[in-house]
Each structure stands twice: as C-alpha cells, then as structure tokens.
C-alpha cells in the first residue's frame, strides 16, 4: 500500500454515505499526508442507499476531518453519487453524471505535476517477468528522466550492480520509443534472467546511482492518536524501513537523545 500511494500525484478518497468516516479513512489521509499527496478529491458513494440529510452529515464530517488532518477541508471538491447506479445505467443524476462530474473535478483540482525530465533516468523496480523468446521485463513507474529504447542501464541493489541494455519499452500494451518521468512502463532488458533482478532494485543510467548501508534522516514519530507508537524507543532498536519499492530491517541509532517519544522529531 505504501509503495502504491507513494507514486500518486493526487488521490480520490471514497467514503460510503451509509457508513461515513471510518477509522481507515483517517489512516489513509494520514498516509497521503506523510508521502506528500496534497491534492485530494472526495467521492461520497452509495447515496442511493442513504437519505439527503445523511449525505449532508457525512460531507460535513469529511470536511472537518480533512481540516483536522491539515488539508483544505473547506475547498476540496466533494461529489456525491452511486457507482452501482452508474454501472447499471440507473438514476443518471447520481450515477453516470456524478462519475463524469468527479472526473472533471479531478482534472480541475489536481494540477498536472512538473516532471523532472532533465536528470538521468531512474526507475524503482516493482515486478519482473520472463517472456519466452524475448527476455526479461521489468516494470515500474519512471521517477525521473527519459528512458529510451537502446539505452544502457544498471540495476543497483542487494549488493549487486548489473549492467544491461533496454531493448524495448511498453506502456499499457503500446510499444514506445521512449518513456517520460511519471509513466508506468515495462522495459525489456537484454542478458538478464528474471531471478537476477528483484523488486526494490533501482534501474538507472550507468554510474548515477550507488547503494548505501548507512543513511542519516530526519523523522517524525507518529503518536498513538495518529496511529503510531504507544511507547518511546532508544538507539539500536530494529525497525522495518520502507522506501520506494523496497523494504528491509534496519537498526536505528539516535545520536542526540537517550530516547525518542511518540510525537517527536529526531535525527
């Protein structure tokens, strides 16, 4: 879930009119905020199963929660409708028309992101596949740069550096000569087996990326109310670290404090 959310430029939050705000609604908003998703459009679903007063109450509840979580609760678009009615072709005012209105609000409210096309290409590997007679395909979202057919590349990670060449680029079953930052793509690479490349490795221009065993970070420790820790921690605690498409156990060292409390910032 973290990997998928980290790739988003914007989000549609769906809340059922029959249930209202649920605990997972708060958790998803917190995750969106943590990974830098600032633009959200809300869709209140199942309005065909709730009365008008209930829908209005749910909208008020959503706006209060959005404001509480640091979003622009007053101005975020909220559209009410029914996905079921849209699928079954019933009640177009809450069915197909509501879905079209949702898409228009997404186009209007979520800005087109500025892509970093000038830097060397970099792609965190999500999955690998083997195509008989053709070779190995790696998939992922191009984080920066432009990936062209014929480009030389390196796969870095898990204490390995593997060199290869891109022999094909494909996106949604369309063959491309090049892909740009932000594209979700599959790249056919030469001379590597499926088991050589693992999820979490970085595909990049040769010589531009190195792996590291030690990193210095500034972190915020979530409090219990935010869905985080209930107890403080000290140096040498072992935690699971997630970044891009990889995750691994890490040992944490806190240089300036004896312990870090929930709700605190620390290096």
mmCIF file of C-alpha atoms in Angstrom:
data_model
loop_
_atom_site.group_PDB
_atom_site.id
_atom_site.type_symbol
_atom_site.label_atom_id
_atom_site.label_comp_id
_atom_site.label_asym_id
_atom_site.label_seq_id
_atom_site.Cartn_x
_atom_site.Cartn_y
_atom_site.Cartn_z
ATOM 1 C CA UNK A 1 0.000 0.000 0.000
ATOM 2 C CA UNK A 2 2.848 2.374 0.857
ATOM 3 C CA UNK A 3 4.520 1.703 -2.487
ATOM 4 C CA UNK A 4 1.364 2.383 -4.462
ATOM 5 C CA UNK A 5 0.485 5.521 -2.547
ATOM 6 C CA UNK A 6 3.995 6.922 -2.835
ATOM 7 C CA UNK A 7 3.642 7.041 -6.631
ATOM 8 C CA UNK A 8 0.457 9.111 -6.666
ATOM 9 C CA UNK A 9 0.226 12.703 -7.871
ATOM 10 C CA UNK A 10 -3.290 13.045 -6.429
ATOM 11 C CA UNK A 11 -5.979 10.879 -4.898
ATOM 12 C CA UNK A 12 -9.705 10.149 -4.899
ATOM 13 C CA UNK A 13 -10.974 9.336 -1.422
ATOM 14 C CA UNK A 14 -14.173 7.264 -1.437
ATOM 15 C CA UNK A 15 -16.475 7.357 1.596
ATOM 16 C CA UNK A 16 -19.719 5.394 1.817
ATOM 17 C CA UNK A 17 -22.780 7.512 2.592
ATOM 18 C CA UNK A 18 -24.134 4.621 4.656
ATOM 19 C CA UNK A 19 -21.048 4.422 6.907
ATOM 20 C CA UNK A 20 -19.496 7.879 6.939
ATOM 21 C CA UNK A 21 -15.931 8.436 8.112
ATOM 22 C CA UNK A 22 -14.349 5.181 9.301
ATOM 23 C CA UNK A 23 -11.038 4.579 11.151
ATOM 24 C CA UNK A 24 -9.344 3.579 7.883
ATOM 25 C CA UNK A 25 -10.408 6.914 6.346
ATOM 26 C CA UNK A 26 -8.228 8.721 8.858
ATOM 27 C CA UNK A 27 -5.384 6.245 8.308
ATOM 28 C CA UNK A 28 -5.457 6.719 4.536
ATOM 29 C CA UNK A 29 -5.446 10.514 4.880
ATOM 30 C CA UNK A 30 -2.524 10.302 7.278
ATOM 31 C CA UNK A 31 -0.592 8.135 4.813
ATOM 32 C CA UNK A 32 -1.379 10.544 1.966
ATOM 33 C CA UNK A 33 -0.121 13.461 4.025
ATOM 34 C CA UNK A 34 3.072 11.648 5.027
ATOM 35 C CA UNK A 35 4.075 10.793 1.463
ATOM 36 C CA UNK A 36 3.257 14.239 0.074
ATOM 37 C CA UNK A 37 -0.111 13.753 -1.647
ATOM 38 C CA UNK A 38 -1.611 17.208 -1.142
ATOM 39 C CA UNK A 39 -4.454 17.193 -3.668
ATOM 40 C CA UNK A 40 -7.475 15.027 -2.899
ATOM 41 C CA UNK A 41 -10.970 14.828 -4.393
ATOM 42 C CA UNK A 42 -13.695 13.100 -2.362
ATOM 43 C CA UNK A 43 -16.477 10.878 -3.699
ATOM 44 C CA UNK A 44 -19.372 10.005 -1.389
ATOM 45 C CA UNK A 45 -20.617 6.663 -2.687
ATOM 46 C CA UNK A 46 -23.863 4.728 -2.102
ATOM 47 C CA UNK A 47 -26.059 7.824 -1.957
ATOM 48 C CA UNK A 48 -28.844 5.686 -3.415
ATOM 49 C CA UNK A 49 -28.930 3.853 -0.069
ATOM 50 C CA UNK A 50 -28.970 6.948 2.175
ATOM 51 C CA UNK A 51 -31.265 9.951 2.611
ATOM 52 C CA UNK A 52 -30.291 13.541 1.819
ATOM 53 C CA UNK A 53 -29.745 14.503 5.461
ATOM 54 C CA UNK A 54 -27.348 11.601 5.947
ATOM 55 C CA UNK A 55 -25.321 12.580 2.874
ATOM 56 C CA UNK A 56 -25.064 16.184 4.116
ATOM 57 C CA UNK A 57 -23.962 14.975 7.544
ATOM 58 C CA UNK A 58 -21.277 12.754 6.001
ATOM 59 C CA UNK A 59 -19.996 15.668 3.896
ATOM 60 C CA UNK A 60 -19.686 17.867 6.995
ATOM 61 C CA UNK A 61 -17.868 15.071 8.796
ATOM 62 C CA UNK A 62 -15.449 14.646 5.880
ATOM 63 C CA UNK A 63 -14.648 18.368 5.682
ATOM 64 C CA UNK A 64 -13.978 18.507 9.428
ATOM 65 C CA UNK A 65 -11.629 15.523 9.183
ATOM 66 C CA UNK A 66 -9.798 16.967 6.163
ATOM 67 C CA UNK A 67 -9.228 20.245 8.003
ATOM 68 C CA UNK A 68 -8.091 18.410 11.124
ATOM 69 C CA UNK A 69 -5.560 16.423 9.070
ATOM 70 C CA UNK A 70 -4.069 19.564 7.521
ATOM 71 C CA UNK A 71 -5.870 19.553 4.157
ATOM 72 C CA UNK A 72 -8.000 22.356 2.704
ATOM 73 C CA UNK A 73 -11.262 20.947 4.021
ATOM 74 C CA UNK A 74 -13.359 23.939 3.010
ATOM 75 C CA UNK A 75 -12.399 23.910 -0.663
ATOM 76 C CA UNK A 76 -11.690 20.265 -1.521
ATOM 77 C CA UNK A 77 -14.306 19.091 -4.061
ATOM 78 C CA UNK A 78 -16.791 16.549 -2.693
ATOM 79 C CA UNK A 79 -19.071 14.776 -5.178
ATOM 80 C CA UNK A 80 -21.951 12.545 -4.125
ATOM 81 C CA UNK A 81 -23.128 9.667 -6.299
ATOM 82 C CA UNK A 82 -23.559 5.945 -6.724
ATOM 83 C CA UNK A 83 -21.092 3.730 -8.555
ATOM 84 C CA UNK A 84 -23.711 0.980 -8.691
ATOM 85 C CA UNK A 85 -26.226 3.236 -10.445
ATOM 86 C CA UNK A 86 -23.529 4.242 -12.935
ATOM 87 C CA UNK A 87 -22.724 0.596 -13.678
ATOM 88 C CA UNK A 88 -26.374 -0.397 -14.036
ATOM 89 C CA UNK A 89 -27.393 2.706 -16.029
ATOM 90 C CA UNK A 90 -29.915 3.833 -13.414
ATOM 91 C CA UNK A 91 -30.634 7.306 -11.985
ATOM 92 C CA UNK A 92 -28.090 9.162 -14.150
ATOM 93 C CA UNK A 93 -28.107 12.236 -11.880
ATOM 94 C CA UNK A 94 -26.401 10.193 -9.136
ATOM 95 C CA UNK A 95 -24.916 7.592 -11.481
ATOM 96 C CA UNK A 96 -23.099 8.349 -14.730
ATOM 97 C CA UNK A 97 -23.439 12.131 -14.397
ATOM 98 C CA UNK A 98 -21.900 12.041 -10.913
ATOM 99 C CA UNK A 99 -18.951 9.976 -12.169
ATOM 100 C CA UNK A 100 -18.362 12.406 -15.047
ATOM 101 C CA UNK A 101 -18.510 15.299 -12.584
ATOM 102 C CA UNK A 102 -15.952 13.508 -10.416
ATOM 103 C CA UNK A 103 -13.576 13.154 -13.364
ATOM 104 C CA UNK A 104 -13.982 16.840 -14.251
ATOM 105 C CA UNK A 105 -13.144 17.830 -10.668
ATOM 106 C CA UNK A 106 -10.069 15.590 -10.731
ATOM 107 C CA UNK A 107 -8.876 17.337 -13.902
ATOM 108 C CA UNK A 108 -9.615 20.779 -12.474
ATOM 109 C CA UNK A 109 -8.413 20.395 -8.877
ATOM 110 C CA UNK A 110 -5.386 18.104 -9.164
ATOM 111 C CA UNK A 111 -2.627 20.009 -11.002
ATOM 112 C CA UNK A 112 -0.516 18.426 -13.699
ATOM 113 C CA UNK A 113 2.768 17.580 -11.946
ATOM 114 C CA UNK A 114 6.046 19.065 -13.104
ATOM 115 C CA UNK A 115 8.180 16.138 -14.247
ATOM 116 C CA UNK A 116 11.945 16.057 -13.804
ATOM 117 C CA UNK A 117 12.972 15.236 -17.370
ATOM 118 C CA UNK A 118 16.466 16.739 -17.369
ATOM 119 C CA UNK A 119 18.072 14.311 -14.911
ATOM 120 C CA UNK A 120 19.307 10.792 -15.740
ATOM 121 C CA UNK A 121 16.520 8.236 -15.766
ATOM 122 C CA UNK A 122 15.685 6.301 -12.593
ATOM 123 C CA UNK A 123 13.091 3.573 -12.139
ATOM 124 C CA UNK A 124 12.380 1.646 -8.907
ATOM 125 C CA UNK A 125 11.641 -1.948 -9.947
ATOM 126 C CA UNK A 126 8.196 -3.210 -8.930
ATOM 127 C CA UNK A 127 7.962 -6.556 -10.723
ATOM 128 C CA UNK A 128 9.940 -8.739 -13.117
ATOM 129 C CA UNK A 129 8.606 -11.103 -15.778
ATOM 130 C CA UNK A 130 10.117 -13.558 -18.209
ATOM 131 C CA UNK A 131 8.817 -13.630 -21.798
ATOM 132 C CA UNK A 132 9.849 -16.815 -23.652
ATOM 133 C CA UNK A 133 11.932 -15.993 -26.690
ATOM 134 C CA UNK A 134 12.307 -12.313 -25.810
ATOM 135 C CA UNK A 135 13.896 -11.952 -22.389
ATOM 136 C CA UNK A 136 13.207 -10.302 -19.063
ATOM 137 C CA UNK A 137 10.761 -7.451 -18.492
ATOM 138 C CA UNK A 138 10.957 -5.103 -15.506
ATOM 139 C CA UNK A 139 8.026 -2.887 -14.588
ATOM 140 C CA UNK A 140 7.680 0.252 -12.515
ATOM 141 C CA UNK A 141 7.000 3.961 -12.570
ATOM 142 C CA UNK A 142 9.731 6.089 -14.115
ATOM 143 C CA UNK A 143 10.642 8.505 -11.339
ATOM 144 C CA UNK A 144 12.752 10.921 -13.361
ATOM 145 C CA UNK A 145 14.334 11.438 -16.762
ATOM 146 C CA UNK A 146 13.569 9.854 -20.139
ATOM 147 C CA UNK A 147 14.069 6.147 -20.833
ATOM 148 C CA UNK A 148 14.770 5.365 -24.486
ATOM 149 C CA UNK A 149 14.902 2.118 -26.387
ATOM 150 C CA UNK A 150 18.551 1.125 -26.786
ATOM 151 C CA UNK A 151 19.685 2.915 -23.622
ATOM 152 C CA UNK A 152 22.327 1.291 -21.438
ATOM 153 C CA UNK A 153 21.242 0.764 -17.838
ATOM 154 C CA UNK A 154 22.318 -0.570 -14.459
ATOM 155 C CA UNK A 155 20.343 -2.397 -11.797
ATOM 156 C CA UNK A 156 21.575 -1.462 -8.330
ATOM 157 C CA UNK A 157 20.632 -3.076 -5.028
ATOM 158 C CA UNK A 158 21.051 -6.126 -2.801
ATOM 159 C CA UNK A 159 24.840 -5.665 -3.012
ATOM 160 C CA UNK A 160 24.776 -6.103 -6.783
ATOM 161 C CA UNK A 161 25.310 -3.906 -9.843
ATOM 162 C CA UNK A 162 24.019 -5.498 -13.056
ATOM 163 C CA UNK A 163 24.564 -3.950 -16.471
ATOM 164 C CA UNK A 164 22.110 -4.319 -19.329
ATOM 165 C CA UNK A 165 20.540 -2.634 -22.341
ATOM 166 C CA UNK A 166 16.913 -1.654 -22.865
ATOM 167 C CA UNK A 167 15.664 -3.414 -25.998
ATOM 168 C CA UNK A 168 12.021 -2.377 -25.742
ATOM 169 C CA UNK A 169 9.687 -0.025 -23.875
ATOM 170 C CA UNK A 170 5.958 -0.637 -23.493
ATOM 171 C CA UNK A 171 3.165 1.188 -21.672
ATOM 172 C CA UNK A 172 -0.394 -0.157 -21.454
ATOM 173 C CA UNK A 173 0.256 -2.575 -24.357
ATOM 174 C CA UNK A 174 1.628 0.200 -26.577
ATOM 175 C CA UNK A 175 5.201 -0.046 -27.869
ATOM 176 C CA UNK A 176 7.142 3.197 -27.354
ATOM 177 C CA UNK A 177 10.478 4.577 -28.484
ATOM 178 C CA UNK A 178 10.831 6.403 -25.167
ATOM 179 C CA UNK A 179 9.025 6.890 -21.850
ATOM 180 C CA UNK A 180 8.969 10.016 -19.703
ATOM 181 C CA UNK A 181 9.039 10.550 -15.941
ATOM 182 C CA UNK A 182 5.690 9.633 -14.426
ATOM 183 C CA UNK A 183 4.954 6.840 -16.907
ATOM 184 C CA UNK A 184 4.093 3.372 -15.637
ATOM 185 C CA UNK A 185 6.022 1.130 -18.001
ATOM 186 C CA UNK A 186 7.563 -2.202 -18.781
ATOM 187 C CA UNK A 187 11.130 -2.359 -20.091
ATOM 188 C CA UNK A 188 12.578 -5.363 -21.914
ATOM 189 C CA UNK A 189 16.230 -5.781 -20.910
ATOM 190 C CA UNK A 190 18.977 -7.850 -22.507
ATOM 191 C CA UNK A 191 21.186 -10.501 -20.932
ATOM 192 C CA UNK A 192 19.464 -10.832 -17.560
ATOM 193 C CA UNK A 193 17.318 -13.582 -16.112
ATOM 194 C CA UNK A 194 14.159 -12.920 -14.165
ATOM 195 C CA UNK A 195 15.793 -14.040 -10.913
ATOM 196 C CA UNK A 196 18.716 -11.640 -11.433
ATOM 197 C CA UNK A 197 16.530 -8.572 -10.896
ATOM 198 C CA UNK A 198 14.479 -8.242 -7.719
ATOM 199 C CA UNK A 199 11.709 -5.940 -6.601
ATOM 200 C CA UNK A 200 13.251 -2.946 -4.858
ATOM 201 C CA UNK A 201 16.316 -2.631 -7.104
ATOM 202 C CA UNK A 202 16.906 0.649 -8.922
ATOM 203 C CA UNK A 203 17.183 0.754 -12.706
ATOM 204 C CA UNK A 204 19.230 3.805 -13.655
ATOM 205 C CA UNK A 205 21.704 5.302 -16.084
ATOM 206 C CA UNK A 206 25.119 3.663 -15.511
ATOM 207 C CA UNK A 207 27.226 5.371 -12.853
ATOM 208 C CA UNK A 208 24.488 7.643 -11.488
ATOM 209 C CA UNK A 209 23.260 5.590 -8.502
ATOM 210 C CA UNK A 210 25.057 3.857 -5.619
ATOM 211 C CA UNK A 211 23.699 1.730 -2.799
ATOM 212 C CA UNK A 212 24.386 2.658 0.841
ATOM 213 C CA UNK A 213 24.274 0.767 4.114
ATOM 214 C CA UNK A 214 24.003 3.865 6.335
ATOM 215 C CA UNK A 215 21.732 6.881 5.901
ATOM 216 C CA UNK A 216 21.007 9.936 8.035
ATOM 217 C CA UNK A 217 17.380 11.003 8.177
ATOM 218 C CA UNK A 218 15.107 13.451 9.959
ATOM 219 C CA UNK A 219 11.985 11.594 11.062
ATOM 220 C CA UNK A 220 8.727 12.293 12.851
ATOM 221 C CA UNK A 221 7.476 9.525 15.136
ATOM 222 C CA UNK A 222 3.716 9.154 14.942
ATOM 223 C CA UNK A 223 1.826 9.357 18.211
ATOM 224 C CA UNK A 224 -0.793 6.872 19.381
ATOM 225 C CA UNK A 225 -3.577 9.236 18.269
ATOM 226 C CA UNK A 226 -2.078 9.314 14.771
ATOM 227 C CA UNK A 227 -1.939 5.546 14.530
ATOM 228 C CA UNK A 228 1.706 5.297 15.570
ATOM 229 C CA UNK A 229 3.708 4.139 18.570
ATOM 230 C CA UNK A 230 2.495 3.980 22.155
ATOM 231 C CA UNK A 231 5.978 3.735 23.703
ATOM 232 C CA UNK A 232 9.283 5.589 23.212
ATOM 233 C CA UNK A 233 12.307 3.909 21.638
ATOM 234 C CA UNK A 234 16.067 4.144 22.119
ATOM 235 C CA UNK A 235 19.144 3.542 19.981
ATOM 236 C CA UNK A 236 19.726 0.139 18.383
ATOM 237 C CA UNK A 237 16.049 -0.673 18.070
ATOM 238 C CA UNK A 238 15.277 -2.720 14.954
ATOM 239 C CA UNK A 239 12.500 -1.461 12.690
ATOM 240 C CA UNK A 240 11.273 -2.133 9.156
ATOM 241 C CA UNK A 241 12.124 0.620 6.666
ATOM 242 C CA UNK A 242 10.102 1.247 3.508
ATOM 243 C CA UNK A 243 11.400 3.319 0.588
ATOM 244 C CA UNK A 244 10.153 3.350 -2.993
ATOM 245 C CA UNK A 245 9.544 -0.324 -3.793
ATOM 246 C CA UNK A 246 11.900 -1.880 -1.247
ATOM 247 C CA UNK A 247 11.720 -2.594 2.441
ATOM 248 C CA UNK A 248 14.201 -4.159 4.835
ATOM 249 C CA UNK A 249 15.008 -4.407 8.559
ATOM 250 C CA UNK A 250 17.184 -1.558 9.857
ATOM 251 C CA UNK A 251 18.891 -0.696 13.122
ATOM 252 C CA UNK A 252 18.202 2.833 14.320
ATOM 253 C CA UNK A 253 20.770 4.969 16.151
ATOM 254 C CA UNK A 254 19.653 8.195 17.856
ATOM 255 C CA UNK A 255 22.786 10.374 18.280
ATOM 256 C CA UNK A 256 21.400 13.345 20.229
ATOM 257 C CA UNK A 257 18.842 11.800 22.603
ATOM 258 C CA UNK A 258 18.540 8.948 25.045
ATOM 259 C CA UNK A 259 15.097 8.118 23.714
ATOM 260 C CA UNK A 260 12.531 9.368 21.203
ATOM 261 C CA UNK A 261 8.944 9.843 22.332
ATOM 262 C CA UNK A 262 5.868 9.387 20.122
ATOM 263 C CA UNK A 263 5.011 12.736 18.524
ATOM 264 C CA UNK A 264 8.636 13.952 18.440
ATOM 265 C CA UNK A 265 11.048 14.801 15.627
ATOM 266 C CA UNK A 266 14.512 13.309 15.701
ATOM 267 C CA UNK A 267 17.636 12.819 13.584
#
